[in-house]
mmCIF file of N, CA and C and ligand atoms in Angstrom:
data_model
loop_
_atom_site.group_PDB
_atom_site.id
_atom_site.type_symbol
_atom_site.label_atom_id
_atom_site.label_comp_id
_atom_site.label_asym_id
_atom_site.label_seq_id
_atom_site.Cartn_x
_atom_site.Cartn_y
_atom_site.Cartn_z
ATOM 1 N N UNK R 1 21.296 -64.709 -106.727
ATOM 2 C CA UNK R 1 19.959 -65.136 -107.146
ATOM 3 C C UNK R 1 18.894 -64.568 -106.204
ATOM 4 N N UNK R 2 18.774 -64.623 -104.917
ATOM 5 C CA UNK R 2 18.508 -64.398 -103.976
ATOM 6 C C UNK R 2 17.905 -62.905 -103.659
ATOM 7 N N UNK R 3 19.039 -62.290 -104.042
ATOM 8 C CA UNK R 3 19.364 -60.401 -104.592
ATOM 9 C C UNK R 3 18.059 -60.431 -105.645
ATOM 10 N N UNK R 4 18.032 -61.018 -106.496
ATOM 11 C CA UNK R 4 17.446 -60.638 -108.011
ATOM 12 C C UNK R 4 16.130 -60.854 -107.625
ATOM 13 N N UNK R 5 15.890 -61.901 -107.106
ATOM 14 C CA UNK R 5 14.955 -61.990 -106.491
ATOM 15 C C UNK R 5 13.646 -60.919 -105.573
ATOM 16 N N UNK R 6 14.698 -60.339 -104.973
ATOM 17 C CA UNK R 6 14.115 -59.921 -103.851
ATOM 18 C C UNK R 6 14.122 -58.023 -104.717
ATOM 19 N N UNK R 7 14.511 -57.875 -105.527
ATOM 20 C CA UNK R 7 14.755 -56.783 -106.332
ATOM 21 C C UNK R 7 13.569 -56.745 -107.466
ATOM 22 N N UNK R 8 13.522 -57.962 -107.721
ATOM 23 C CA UNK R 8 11.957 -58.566 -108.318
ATOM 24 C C UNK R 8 10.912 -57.805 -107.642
ATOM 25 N N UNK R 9 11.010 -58.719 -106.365
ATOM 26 C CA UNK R 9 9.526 -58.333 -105.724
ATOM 27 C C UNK R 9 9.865 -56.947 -105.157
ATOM 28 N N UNK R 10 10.581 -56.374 -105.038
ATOM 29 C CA UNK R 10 10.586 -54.878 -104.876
ATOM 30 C C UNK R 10 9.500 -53.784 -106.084
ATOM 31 N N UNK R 11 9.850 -54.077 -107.150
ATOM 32 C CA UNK R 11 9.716 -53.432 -108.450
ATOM 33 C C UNK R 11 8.646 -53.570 -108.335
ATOM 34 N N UNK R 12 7.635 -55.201 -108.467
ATOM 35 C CA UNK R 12 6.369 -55.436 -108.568
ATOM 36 C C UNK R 12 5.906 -54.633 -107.537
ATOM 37 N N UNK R 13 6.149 -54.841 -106.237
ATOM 38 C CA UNK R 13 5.734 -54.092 -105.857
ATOM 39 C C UNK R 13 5.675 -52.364 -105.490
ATOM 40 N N UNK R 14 6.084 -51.828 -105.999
ATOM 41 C CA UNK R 14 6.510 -50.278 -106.440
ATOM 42 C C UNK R 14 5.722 -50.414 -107.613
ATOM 43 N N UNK R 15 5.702 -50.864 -108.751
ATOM 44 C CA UNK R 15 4.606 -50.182 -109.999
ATOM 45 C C UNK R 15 3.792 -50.519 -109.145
ATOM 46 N N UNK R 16 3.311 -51.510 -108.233
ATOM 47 C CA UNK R 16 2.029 -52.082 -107.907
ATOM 48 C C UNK R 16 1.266 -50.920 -107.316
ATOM 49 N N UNK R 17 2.167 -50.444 -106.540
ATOM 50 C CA UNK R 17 1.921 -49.320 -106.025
ATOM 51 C C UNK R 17 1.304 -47.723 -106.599
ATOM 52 N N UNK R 18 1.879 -47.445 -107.453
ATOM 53 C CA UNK R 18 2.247 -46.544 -108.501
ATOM 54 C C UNK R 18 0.565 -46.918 -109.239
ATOM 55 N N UNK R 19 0.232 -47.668 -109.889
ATOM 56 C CA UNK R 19 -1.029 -48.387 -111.136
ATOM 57 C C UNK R 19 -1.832 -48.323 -109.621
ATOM 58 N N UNK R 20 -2.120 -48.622 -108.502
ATOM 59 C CA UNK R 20 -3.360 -48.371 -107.222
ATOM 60 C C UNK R 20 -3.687 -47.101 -107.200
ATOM 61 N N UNK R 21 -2.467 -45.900 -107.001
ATOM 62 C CA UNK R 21 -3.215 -44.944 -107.151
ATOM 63 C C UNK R 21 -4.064 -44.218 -108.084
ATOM 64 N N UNK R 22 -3.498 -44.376 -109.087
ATOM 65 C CA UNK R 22 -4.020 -43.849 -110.180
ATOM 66 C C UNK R 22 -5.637 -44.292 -110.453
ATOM 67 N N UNK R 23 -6.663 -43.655 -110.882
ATOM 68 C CA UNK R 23 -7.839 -44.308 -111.153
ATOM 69 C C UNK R 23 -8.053 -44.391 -112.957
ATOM 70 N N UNK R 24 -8.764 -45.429 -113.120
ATOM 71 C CA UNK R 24 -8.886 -45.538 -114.675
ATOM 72 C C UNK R 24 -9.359 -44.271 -114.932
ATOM 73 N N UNK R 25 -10.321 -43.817 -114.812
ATOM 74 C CA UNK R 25 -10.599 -42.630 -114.736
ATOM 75 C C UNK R 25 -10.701 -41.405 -114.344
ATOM 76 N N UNK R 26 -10.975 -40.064 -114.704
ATOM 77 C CA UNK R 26 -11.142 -39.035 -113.932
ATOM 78 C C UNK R 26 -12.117 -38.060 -114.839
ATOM 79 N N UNK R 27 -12.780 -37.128 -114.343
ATOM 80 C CA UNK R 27 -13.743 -36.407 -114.856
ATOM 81 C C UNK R 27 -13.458 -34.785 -113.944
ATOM 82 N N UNK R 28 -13.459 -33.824 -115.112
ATOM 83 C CA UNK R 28 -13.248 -32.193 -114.939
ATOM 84 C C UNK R 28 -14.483 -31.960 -114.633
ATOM 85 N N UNK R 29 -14.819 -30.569 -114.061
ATOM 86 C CA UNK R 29 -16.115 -30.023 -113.835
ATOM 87 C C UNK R 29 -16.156 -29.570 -115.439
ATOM 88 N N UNK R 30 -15.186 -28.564 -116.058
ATOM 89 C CA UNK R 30 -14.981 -27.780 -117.038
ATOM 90 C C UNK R 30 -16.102 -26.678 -117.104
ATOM 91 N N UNK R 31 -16.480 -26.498 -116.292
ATOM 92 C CA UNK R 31 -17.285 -24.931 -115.866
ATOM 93 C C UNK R 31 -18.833 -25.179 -116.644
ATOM 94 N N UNK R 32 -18.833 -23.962 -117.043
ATOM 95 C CA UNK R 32 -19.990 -23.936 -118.014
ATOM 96 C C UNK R 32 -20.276 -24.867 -119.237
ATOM 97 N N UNK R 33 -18.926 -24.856 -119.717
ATOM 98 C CA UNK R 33 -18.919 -26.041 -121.170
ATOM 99 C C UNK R 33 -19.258 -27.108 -120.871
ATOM 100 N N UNK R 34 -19.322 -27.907 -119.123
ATOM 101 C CA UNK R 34 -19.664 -29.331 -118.991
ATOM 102 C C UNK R 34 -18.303 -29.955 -118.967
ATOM 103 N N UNK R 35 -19.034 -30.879 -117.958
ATOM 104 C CA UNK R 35 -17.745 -31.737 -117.841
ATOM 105 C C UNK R 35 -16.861 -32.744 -118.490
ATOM 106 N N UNK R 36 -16.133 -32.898 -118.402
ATOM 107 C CA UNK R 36 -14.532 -33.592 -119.433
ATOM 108 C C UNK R 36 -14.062 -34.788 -118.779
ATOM 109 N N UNK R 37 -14.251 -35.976 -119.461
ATOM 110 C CA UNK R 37 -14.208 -36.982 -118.938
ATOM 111 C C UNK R 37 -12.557 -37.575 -119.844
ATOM 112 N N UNK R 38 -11.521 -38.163 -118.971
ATOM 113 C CA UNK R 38 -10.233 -38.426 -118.842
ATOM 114 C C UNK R 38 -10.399 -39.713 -118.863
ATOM 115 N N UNK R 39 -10.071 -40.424 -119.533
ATOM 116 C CA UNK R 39 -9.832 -42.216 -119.752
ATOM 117 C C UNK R 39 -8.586 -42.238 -119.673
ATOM 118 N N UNK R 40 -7.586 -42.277 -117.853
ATOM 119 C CA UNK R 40 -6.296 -42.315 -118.207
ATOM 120 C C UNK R 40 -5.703 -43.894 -118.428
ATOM 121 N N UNK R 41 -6.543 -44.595 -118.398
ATOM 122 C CA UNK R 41 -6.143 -46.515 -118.351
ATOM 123 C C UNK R 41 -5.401 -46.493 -120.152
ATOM 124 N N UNK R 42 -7.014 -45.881 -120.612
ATOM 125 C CA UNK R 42 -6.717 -45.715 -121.948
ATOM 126 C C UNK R 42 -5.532 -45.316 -122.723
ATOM 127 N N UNK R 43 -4.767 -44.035 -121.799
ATOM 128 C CA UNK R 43 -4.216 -43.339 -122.227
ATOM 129 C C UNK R 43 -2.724 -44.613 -121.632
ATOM 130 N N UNK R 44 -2.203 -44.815 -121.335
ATOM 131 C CA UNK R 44 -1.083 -45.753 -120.150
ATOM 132 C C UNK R 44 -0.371 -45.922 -120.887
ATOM 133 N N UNK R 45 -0.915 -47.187 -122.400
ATOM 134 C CA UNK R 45 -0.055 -47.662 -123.685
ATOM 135 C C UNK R 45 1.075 -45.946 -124.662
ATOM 136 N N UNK R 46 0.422 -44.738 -124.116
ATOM 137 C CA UNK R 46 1.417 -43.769 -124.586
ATOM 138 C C UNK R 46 2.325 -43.931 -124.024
ATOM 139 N N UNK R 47 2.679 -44.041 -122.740
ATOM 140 C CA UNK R 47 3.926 -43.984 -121.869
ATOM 141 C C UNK R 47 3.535 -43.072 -120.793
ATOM 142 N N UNK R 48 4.193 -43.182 -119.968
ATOM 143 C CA UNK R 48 3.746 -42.484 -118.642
ATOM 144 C C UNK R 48 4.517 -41.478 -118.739
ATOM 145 N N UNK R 49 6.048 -40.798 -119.397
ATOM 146 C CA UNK R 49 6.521 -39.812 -119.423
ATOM 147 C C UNK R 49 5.851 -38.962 -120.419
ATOM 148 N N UNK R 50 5.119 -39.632 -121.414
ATOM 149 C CA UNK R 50 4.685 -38.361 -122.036
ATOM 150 C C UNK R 50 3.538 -37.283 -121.660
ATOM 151 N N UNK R 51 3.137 -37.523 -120.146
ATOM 152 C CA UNK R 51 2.391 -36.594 -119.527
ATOM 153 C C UNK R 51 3.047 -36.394 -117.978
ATOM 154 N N UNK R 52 3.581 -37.087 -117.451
ATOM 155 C CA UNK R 52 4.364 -37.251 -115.734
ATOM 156 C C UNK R 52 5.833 -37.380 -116.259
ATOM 157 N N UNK R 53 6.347 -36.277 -115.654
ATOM 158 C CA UNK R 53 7.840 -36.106 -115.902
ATOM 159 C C UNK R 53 8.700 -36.725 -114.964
ATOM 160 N N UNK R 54 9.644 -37.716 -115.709
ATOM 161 C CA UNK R 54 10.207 -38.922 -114.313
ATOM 162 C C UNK R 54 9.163 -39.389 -113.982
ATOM 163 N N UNK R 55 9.286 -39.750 -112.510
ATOM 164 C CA UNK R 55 8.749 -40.705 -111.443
ATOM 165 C C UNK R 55 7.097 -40.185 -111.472
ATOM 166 N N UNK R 56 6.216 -40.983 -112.047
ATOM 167 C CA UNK R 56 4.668 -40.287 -112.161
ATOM 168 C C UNK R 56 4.787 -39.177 -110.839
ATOM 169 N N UNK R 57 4.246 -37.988 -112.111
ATOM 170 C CA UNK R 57 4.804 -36.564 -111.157
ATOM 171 C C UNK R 57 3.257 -36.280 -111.157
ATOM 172 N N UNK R 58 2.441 -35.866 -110.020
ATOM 173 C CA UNK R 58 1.051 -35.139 -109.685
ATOM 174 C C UNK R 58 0.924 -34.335 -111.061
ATOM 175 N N UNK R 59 -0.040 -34.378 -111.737
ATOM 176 C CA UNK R 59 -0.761 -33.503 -112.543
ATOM 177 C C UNK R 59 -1.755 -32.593 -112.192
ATOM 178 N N UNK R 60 -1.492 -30.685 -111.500
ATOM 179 C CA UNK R 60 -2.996 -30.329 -111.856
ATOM 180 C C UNK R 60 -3.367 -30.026 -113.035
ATOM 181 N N UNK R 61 -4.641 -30.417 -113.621
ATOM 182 C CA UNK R 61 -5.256 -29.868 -114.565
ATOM 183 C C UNK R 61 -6.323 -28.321 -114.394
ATOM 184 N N UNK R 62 -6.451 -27.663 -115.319
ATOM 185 C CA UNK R 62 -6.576 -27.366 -115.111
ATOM 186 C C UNK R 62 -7.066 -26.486 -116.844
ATOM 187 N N UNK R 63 -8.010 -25.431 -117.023
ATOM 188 C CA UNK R 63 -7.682 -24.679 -117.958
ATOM 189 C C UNK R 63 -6.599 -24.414 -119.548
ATOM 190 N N UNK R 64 -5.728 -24.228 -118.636
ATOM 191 C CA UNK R 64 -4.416 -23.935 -119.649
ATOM 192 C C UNK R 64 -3.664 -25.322 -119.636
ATOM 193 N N UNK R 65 -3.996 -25.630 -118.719
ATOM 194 C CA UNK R 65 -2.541 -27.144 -118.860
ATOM 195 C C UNK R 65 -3.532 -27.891 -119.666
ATOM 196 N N UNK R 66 -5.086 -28.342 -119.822
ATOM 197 C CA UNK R 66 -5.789 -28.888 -120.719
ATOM 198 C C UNK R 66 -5.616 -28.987 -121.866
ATOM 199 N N UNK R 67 -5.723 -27.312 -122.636
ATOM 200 C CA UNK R 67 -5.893 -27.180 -123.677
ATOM 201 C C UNK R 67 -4.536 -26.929 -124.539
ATOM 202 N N UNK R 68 -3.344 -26.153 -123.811
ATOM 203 C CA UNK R 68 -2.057 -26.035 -124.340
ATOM 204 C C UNK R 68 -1.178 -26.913 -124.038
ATOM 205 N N UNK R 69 -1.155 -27.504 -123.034
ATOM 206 C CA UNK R 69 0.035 -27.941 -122.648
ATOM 207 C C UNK R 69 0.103 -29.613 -122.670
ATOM 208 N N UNK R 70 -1.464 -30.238 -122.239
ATOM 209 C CA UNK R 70 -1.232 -31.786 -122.246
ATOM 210 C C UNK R 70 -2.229 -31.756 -122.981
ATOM 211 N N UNK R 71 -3.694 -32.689 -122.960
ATOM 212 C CA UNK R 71 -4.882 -32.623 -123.405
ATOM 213 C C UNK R 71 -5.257 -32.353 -125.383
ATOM 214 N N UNK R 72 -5.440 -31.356 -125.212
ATOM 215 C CA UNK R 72 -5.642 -31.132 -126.556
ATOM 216 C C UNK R 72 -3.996 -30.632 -127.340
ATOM 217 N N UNK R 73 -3.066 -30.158 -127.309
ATOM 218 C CA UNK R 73 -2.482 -29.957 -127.732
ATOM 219 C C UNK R 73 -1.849 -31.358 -128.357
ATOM 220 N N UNK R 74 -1.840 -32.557 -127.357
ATOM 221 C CA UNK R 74 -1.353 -33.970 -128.045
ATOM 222 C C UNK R 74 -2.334 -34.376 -129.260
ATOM 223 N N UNK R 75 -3.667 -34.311 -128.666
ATOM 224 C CA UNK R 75 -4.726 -34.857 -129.708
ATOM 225 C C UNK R 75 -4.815 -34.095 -130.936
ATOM 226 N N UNK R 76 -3.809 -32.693 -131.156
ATOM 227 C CA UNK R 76 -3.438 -31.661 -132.403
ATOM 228 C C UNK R 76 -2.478 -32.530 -133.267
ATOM 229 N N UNK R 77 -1.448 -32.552 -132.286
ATOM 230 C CA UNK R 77 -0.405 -32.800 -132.461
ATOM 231 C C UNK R 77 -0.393 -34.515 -133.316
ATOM 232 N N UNK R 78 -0.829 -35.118 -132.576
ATOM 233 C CA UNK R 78 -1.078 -36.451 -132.898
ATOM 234 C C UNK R 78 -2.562 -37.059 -134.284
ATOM 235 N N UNK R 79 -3.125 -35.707 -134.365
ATOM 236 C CA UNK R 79 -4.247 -36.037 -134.940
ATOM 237 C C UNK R 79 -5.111 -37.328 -134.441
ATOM 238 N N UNK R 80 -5.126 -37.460 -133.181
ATOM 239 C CA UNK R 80 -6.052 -38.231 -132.400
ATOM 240 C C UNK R 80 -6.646 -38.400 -131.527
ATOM 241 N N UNK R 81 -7.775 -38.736 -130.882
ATOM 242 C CA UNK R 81 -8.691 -38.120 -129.550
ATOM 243 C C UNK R 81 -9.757 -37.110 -130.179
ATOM 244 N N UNK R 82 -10.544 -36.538 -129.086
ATOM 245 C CA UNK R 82 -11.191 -35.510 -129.237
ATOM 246 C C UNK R 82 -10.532 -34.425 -129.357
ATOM 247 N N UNK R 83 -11.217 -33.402 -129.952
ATOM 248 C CA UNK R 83 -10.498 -32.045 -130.481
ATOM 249 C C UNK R 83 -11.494 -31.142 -130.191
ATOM 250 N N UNK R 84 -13.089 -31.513 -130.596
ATOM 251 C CA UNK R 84 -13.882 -30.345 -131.102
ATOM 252 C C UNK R 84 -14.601 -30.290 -129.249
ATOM 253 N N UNK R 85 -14.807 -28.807 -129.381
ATOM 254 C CA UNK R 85 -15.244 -28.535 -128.076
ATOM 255 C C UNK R 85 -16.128 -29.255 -126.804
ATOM 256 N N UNK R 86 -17.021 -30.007 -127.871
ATOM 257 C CA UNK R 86 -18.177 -30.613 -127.379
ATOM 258 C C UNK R 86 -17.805 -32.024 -127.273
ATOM 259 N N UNK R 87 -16.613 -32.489 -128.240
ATOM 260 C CA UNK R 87 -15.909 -33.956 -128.392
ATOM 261 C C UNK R 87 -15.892 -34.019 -126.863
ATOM 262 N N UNK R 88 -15.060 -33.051 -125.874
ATOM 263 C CA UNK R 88 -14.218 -33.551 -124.502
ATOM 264 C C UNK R 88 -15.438 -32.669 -123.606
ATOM 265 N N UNK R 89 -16.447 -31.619 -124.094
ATOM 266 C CA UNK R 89 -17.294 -31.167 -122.882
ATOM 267 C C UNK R 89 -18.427 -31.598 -123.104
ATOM 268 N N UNK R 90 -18.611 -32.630 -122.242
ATOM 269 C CA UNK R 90 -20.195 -33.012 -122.051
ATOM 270 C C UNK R 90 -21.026 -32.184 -121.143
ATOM 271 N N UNK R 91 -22.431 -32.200 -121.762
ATOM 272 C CA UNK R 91 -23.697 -31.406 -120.636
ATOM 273 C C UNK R 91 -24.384 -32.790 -119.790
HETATM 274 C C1 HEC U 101 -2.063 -38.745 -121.444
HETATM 275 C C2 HEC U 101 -1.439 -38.333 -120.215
HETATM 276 C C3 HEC U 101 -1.077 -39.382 -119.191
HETATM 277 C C4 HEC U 101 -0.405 -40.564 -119.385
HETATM 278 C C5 HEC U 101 0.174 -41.110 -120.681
HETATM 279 C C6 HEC U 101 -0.290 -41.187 -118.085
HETATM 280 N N1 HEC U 101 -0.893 -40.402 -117.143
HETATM 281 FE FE1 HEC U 101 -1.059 -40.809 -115.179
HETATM 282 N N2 HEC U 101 -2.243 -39.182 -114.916
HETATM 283 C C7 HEC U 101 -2.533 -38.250 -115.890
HETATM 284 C C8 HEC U 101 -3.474 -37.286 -115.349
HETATM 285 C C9 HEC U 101 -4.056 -36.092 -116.102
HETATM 286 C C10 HEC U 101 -3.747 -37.692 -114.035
HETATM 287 C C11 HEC U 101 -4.756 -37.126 -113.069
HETATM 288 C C12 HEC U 101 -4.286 -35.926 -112.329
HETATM 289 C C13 HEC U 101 -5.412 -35.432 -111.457
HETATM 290 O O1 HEC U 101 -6.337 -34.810 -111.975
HETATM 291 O O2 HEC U 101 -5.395 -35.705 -110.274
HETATM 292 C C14 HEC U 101 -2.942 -38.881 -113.781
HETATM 293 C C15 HEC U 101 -2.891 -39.563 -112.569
HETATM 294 C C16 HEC U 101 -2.018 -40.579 -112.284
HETATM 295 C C17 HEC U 101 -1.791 -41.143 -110.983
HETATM 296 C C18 HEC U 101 -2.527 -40.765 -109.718
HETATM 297 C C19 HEC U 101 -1.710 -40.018 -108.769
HETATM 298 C C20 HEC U 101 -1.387 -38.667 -109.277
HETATM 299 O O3 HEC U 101 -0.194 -38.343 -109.362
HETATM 300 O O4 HEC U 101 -2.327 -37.916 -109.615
HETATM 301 C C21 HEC U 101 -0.822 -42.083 -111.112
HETATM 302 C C22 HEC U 101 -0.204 -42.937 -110.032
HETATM 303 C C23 HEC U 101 -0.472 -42.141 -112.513
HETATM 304 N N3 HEC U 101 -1.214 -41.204 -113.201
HETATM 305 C C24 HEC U 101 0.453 -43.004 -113.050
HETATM 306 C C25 HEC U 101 0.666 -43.178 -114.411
HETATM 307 C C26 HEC U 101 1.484 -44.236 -114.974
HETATM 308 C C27 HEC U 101 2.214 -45.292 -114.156
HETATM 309 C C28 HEC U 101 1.452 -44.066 -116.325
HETATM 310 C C29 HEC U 101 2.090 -44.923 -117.392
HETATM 311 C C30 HEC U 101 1.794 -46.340 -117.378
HETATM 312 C C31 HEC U 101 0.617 -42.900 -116.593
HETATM 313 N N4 HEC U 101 0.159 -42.404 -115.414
HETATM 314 C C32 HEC U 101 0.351 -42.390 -117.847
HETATM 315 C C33 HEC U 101 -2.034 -38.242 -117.173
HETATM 316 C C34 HEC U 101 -1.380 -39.288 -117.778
HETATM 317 C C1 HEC U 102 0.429 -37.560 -125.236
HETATM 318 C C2 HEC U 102 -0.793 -37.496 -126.009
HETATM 319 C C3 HEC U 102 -2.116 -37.356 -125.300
HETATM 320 C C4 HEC U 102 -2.414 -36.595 -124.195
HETATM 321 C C5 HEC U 102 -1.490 -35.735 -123.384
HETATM 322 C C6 HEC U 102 -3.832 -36.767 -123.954
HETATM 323 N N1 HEC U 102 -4.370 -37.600 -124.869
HETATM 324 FE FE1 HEC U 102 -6.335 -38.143 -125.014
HETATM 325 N N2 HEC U 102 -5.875 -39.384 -126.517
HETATM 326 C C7 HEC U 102 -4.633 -39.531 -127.104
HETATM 327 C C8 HEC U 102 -4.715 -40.512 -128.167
HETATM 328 C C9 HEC U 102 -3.554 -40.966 -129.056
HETATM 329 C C10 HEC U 102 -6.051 -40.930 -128.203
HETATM 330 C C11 HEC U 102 -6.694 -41.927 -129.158
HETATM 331 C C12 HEC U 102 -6.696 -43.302 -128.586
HETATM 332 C C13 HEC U 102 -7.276 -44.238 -129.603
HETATM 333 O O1 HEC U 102 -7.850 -43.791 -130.581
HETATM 334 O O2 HEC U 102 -7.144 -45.438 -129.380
HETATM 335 C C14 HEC U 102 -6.763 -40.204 -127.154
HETATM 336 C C15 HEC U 102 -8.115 -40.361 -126.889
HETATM 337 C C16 HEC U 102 -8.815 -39.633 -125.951
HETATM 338 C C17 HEC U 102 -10.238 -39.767 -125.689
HETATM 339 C C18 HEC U 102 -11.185 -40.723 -126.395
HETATM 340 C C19 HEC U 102 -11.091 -42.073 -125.756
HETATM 341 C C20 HEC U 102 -12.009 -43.066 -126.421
HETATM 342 O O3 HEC U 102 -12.569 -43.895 -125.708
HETATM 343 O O4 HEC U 102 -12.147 -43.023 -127.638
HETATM 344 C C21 HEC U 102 -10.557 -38.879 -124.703
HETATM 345 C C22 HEC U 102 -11.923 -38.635 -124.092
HETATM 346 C C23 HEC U 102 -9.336 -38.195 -124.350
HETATM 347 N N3 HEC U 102 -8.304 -38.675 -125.123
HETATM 348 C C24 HEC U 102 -9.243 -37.206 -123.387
HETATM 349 C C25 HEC U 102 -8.048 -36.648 -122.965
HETATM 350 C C26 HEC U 102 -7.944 -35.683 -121.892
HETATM 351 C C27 HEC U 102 -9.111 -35.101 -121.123
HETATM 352 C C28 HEC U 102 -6.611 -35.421 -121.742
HETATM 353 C C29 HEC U 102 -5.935 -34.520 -120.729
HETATM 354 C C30 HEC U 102 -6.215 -34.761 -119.321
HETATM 355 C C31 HEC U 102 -5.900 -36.193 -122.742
HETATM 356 N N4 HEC U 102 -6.797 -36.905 -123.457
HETATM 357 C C32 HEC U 102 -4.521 -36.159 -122.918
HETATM 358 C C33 HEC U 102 -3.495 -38.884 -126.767
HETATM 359 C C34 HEC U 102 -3.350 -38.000 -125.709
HETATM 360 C C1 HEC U 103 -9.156 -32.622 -125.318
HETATM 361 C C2 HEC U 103 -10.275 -32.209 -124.506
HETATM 362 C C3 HEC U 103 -10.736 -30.785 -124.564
HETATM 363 C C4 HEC U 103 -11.112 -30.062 -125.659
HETATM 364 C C5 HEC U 103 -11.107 -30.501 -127.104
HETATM 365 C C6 HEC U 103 -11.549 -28.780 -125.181
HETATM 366 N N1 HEC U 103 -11.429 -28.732 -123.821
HETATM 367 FE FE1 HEC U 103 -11.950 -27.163 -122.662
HETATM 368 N N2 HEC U 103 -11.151 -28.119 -121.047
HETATM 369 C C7 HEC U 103 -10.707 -29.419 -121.036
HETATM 370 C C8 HEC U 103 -10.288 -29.759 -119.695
HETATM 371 C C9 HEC U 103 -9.735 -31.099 -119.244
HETATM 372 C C10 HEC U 103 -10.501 -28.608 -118.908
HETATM 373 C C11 HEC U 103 -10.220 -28.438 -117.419
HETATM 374 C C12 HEC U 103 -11.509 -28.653 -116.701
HETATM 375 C C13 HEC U 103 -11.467 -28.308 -115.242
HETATM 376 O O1 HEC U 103 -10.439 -27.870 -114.727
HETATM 377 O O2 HEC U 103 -12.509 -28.504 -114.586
HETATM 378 C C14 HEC U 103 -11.059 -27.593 -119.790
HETATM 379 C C15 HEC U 103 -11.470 -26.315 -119.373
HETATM 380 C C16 HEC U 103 -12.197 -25.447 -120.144
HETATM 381 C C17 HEC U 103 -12.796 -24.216 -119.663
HETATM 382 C C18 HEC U 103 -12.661 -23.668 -118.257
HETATM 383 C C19 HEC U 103 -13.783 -24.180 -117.410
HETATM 384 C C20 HEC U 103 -13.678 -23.576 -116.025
HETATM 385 O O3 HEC U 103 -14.522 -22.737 -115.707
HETATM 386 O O4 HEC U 103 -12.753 -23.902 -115.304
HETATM 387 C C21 HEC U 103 -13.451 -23.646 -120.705
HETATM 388 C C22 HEC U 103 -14.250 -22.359 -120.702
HETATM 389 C C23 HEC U 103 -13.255 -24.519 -121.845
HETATM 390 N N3 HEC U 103 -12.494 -25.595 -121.455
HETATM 391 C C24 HEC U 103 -13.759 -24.283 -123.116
HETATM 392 C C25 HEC U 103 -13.436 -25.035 -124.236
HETATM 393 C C26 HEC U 103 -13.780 -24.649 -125.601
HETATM 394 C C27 HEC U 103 -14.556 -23.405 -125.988
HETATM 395 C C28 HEC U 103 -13.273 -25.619 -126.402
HETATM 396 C C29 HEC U 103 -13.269 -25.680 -127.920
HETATM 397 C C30 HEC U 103 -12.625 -24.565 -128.591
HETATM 398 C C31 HEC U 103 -12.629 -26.613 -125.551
HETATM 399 N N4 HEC U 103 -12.744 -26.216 -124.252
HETATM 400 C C32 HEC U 103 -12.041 -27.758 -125.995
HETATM 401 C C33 HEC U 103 -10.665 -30.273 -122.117
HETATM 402 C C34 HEC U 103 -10.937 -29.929 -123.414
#
C-alpha cells in the first residue's frame, strides 16, 4: 500500500513537472508574414504523442517543421485549425 502510494506521488509529481514547463502558449516571429501564435493548452486534449515523440521530446519549430511536418499539415489532415495564410500569420 505504502509502495502505491509513494509511486502515486511520484507520477503526480513528474507530470507536475512535465505541464510547469510547458507554457499555454507560444508565439513565432514568422518573418515577414507576421507572427504565429501556438495555443499549446488548447492543443493537450490531442495527446501529447501526436506532436512529442515518447517522453515530451523538445520541439524546434521552425519553417518546414510548421508547415509539413506538425502545424499545418495536421490542420490538412484533420480539416481543423487554421489553414489559410493569414488564419496562423498575424501583422
Ligand atoms: C499539437 C502539438 C502538440 C501537442 C498535442 C502537445 N504539444 Fe507540447 N509542445 C508543442 C510545441 C510546438 C511546443 C513548443 C516548442 C518550442 O517552441 O519551444 C511544446 C512545448 C512543450 C513543453 C515545453 C518544453 C519543451 O519541450 O519545449 C512541454 C513540457 C510540453 N510541450 C508537454 C506536452 C504535454 C505533456 C502534452 C500532452 C498533454 C503536449 N505537450 C502536447 C506541441 C505540442
Ligand atoms: C495533431 C494535430 C495538430 C497539430 C500538430 C497542430 N494543430 Fe493546431 N489545431 C488542431 C485542431 C484539431 C484544432 C481545432 C481545435 C478546435 O477547433 O477546438 C487546432 C486549432 C488551432 C488554432 C486555433 C485555436 C482556436 O482558438 O481556435 C491555432 C491558432 C492553431 N491550431 C495553431 C497551431 C500551430 C501554430 C501549430 C504548430 C506549432 C499547430 N496548431 C499544430 C490540431 C493540430
Ligand atoms: C497552421 C499555421 C500556419 C499556416 C496556415 C501557415 N503558416 Fe507559415 N509558418 C507557421 C509557423 C509556426 C512558422 C514558423 C515561424 C518561425 O519560425 O518564426 C511559419 C513560417 C513561415 C515563413 C518563414 C518565416 C521566416 O522568415 O522564418 C514563411 C515565409 C511563411 N510561414 C509563409 C506562409 C504562407 C505564405 C502561408 C500560406 C500559404 C503560411 N505560411 C501558412 C505557421 C503557419
Amino acid at each position: 500500500m505504502k509502495k502505491i502510494a509513494l509511486t502515486l506521488i511520484a507520477l503526480i509529481a513528474f507530470s507536475g513537472a512535465a505541464f510547469a514547463a510547458a507554457q499555454d502558449s507560444y508565439e513565432y516571429k514568422g518573418g515577414n508574414m507576421g507572427k504565429v501564435a501556438f495555443p499549446h493548452k488548447k492543443h493537450m486534449a490531442l495527446g501529447c504523442a501526436k506532436c512529442h515523440e515518447g517522453a515530451p521530446k523538445k520541439i524546434e519549430i521552425n519553417k518546414g517543421v510548421a508547415h509539413d511536418q506538425l502545424c499545418l499539415k495536421c490542420h490538412k489532415a484533420e480539416n481543423k485549425g487554421p489553414k489559410g495564410c493569414k488564419d496562423c500569420h498575424k501583422k
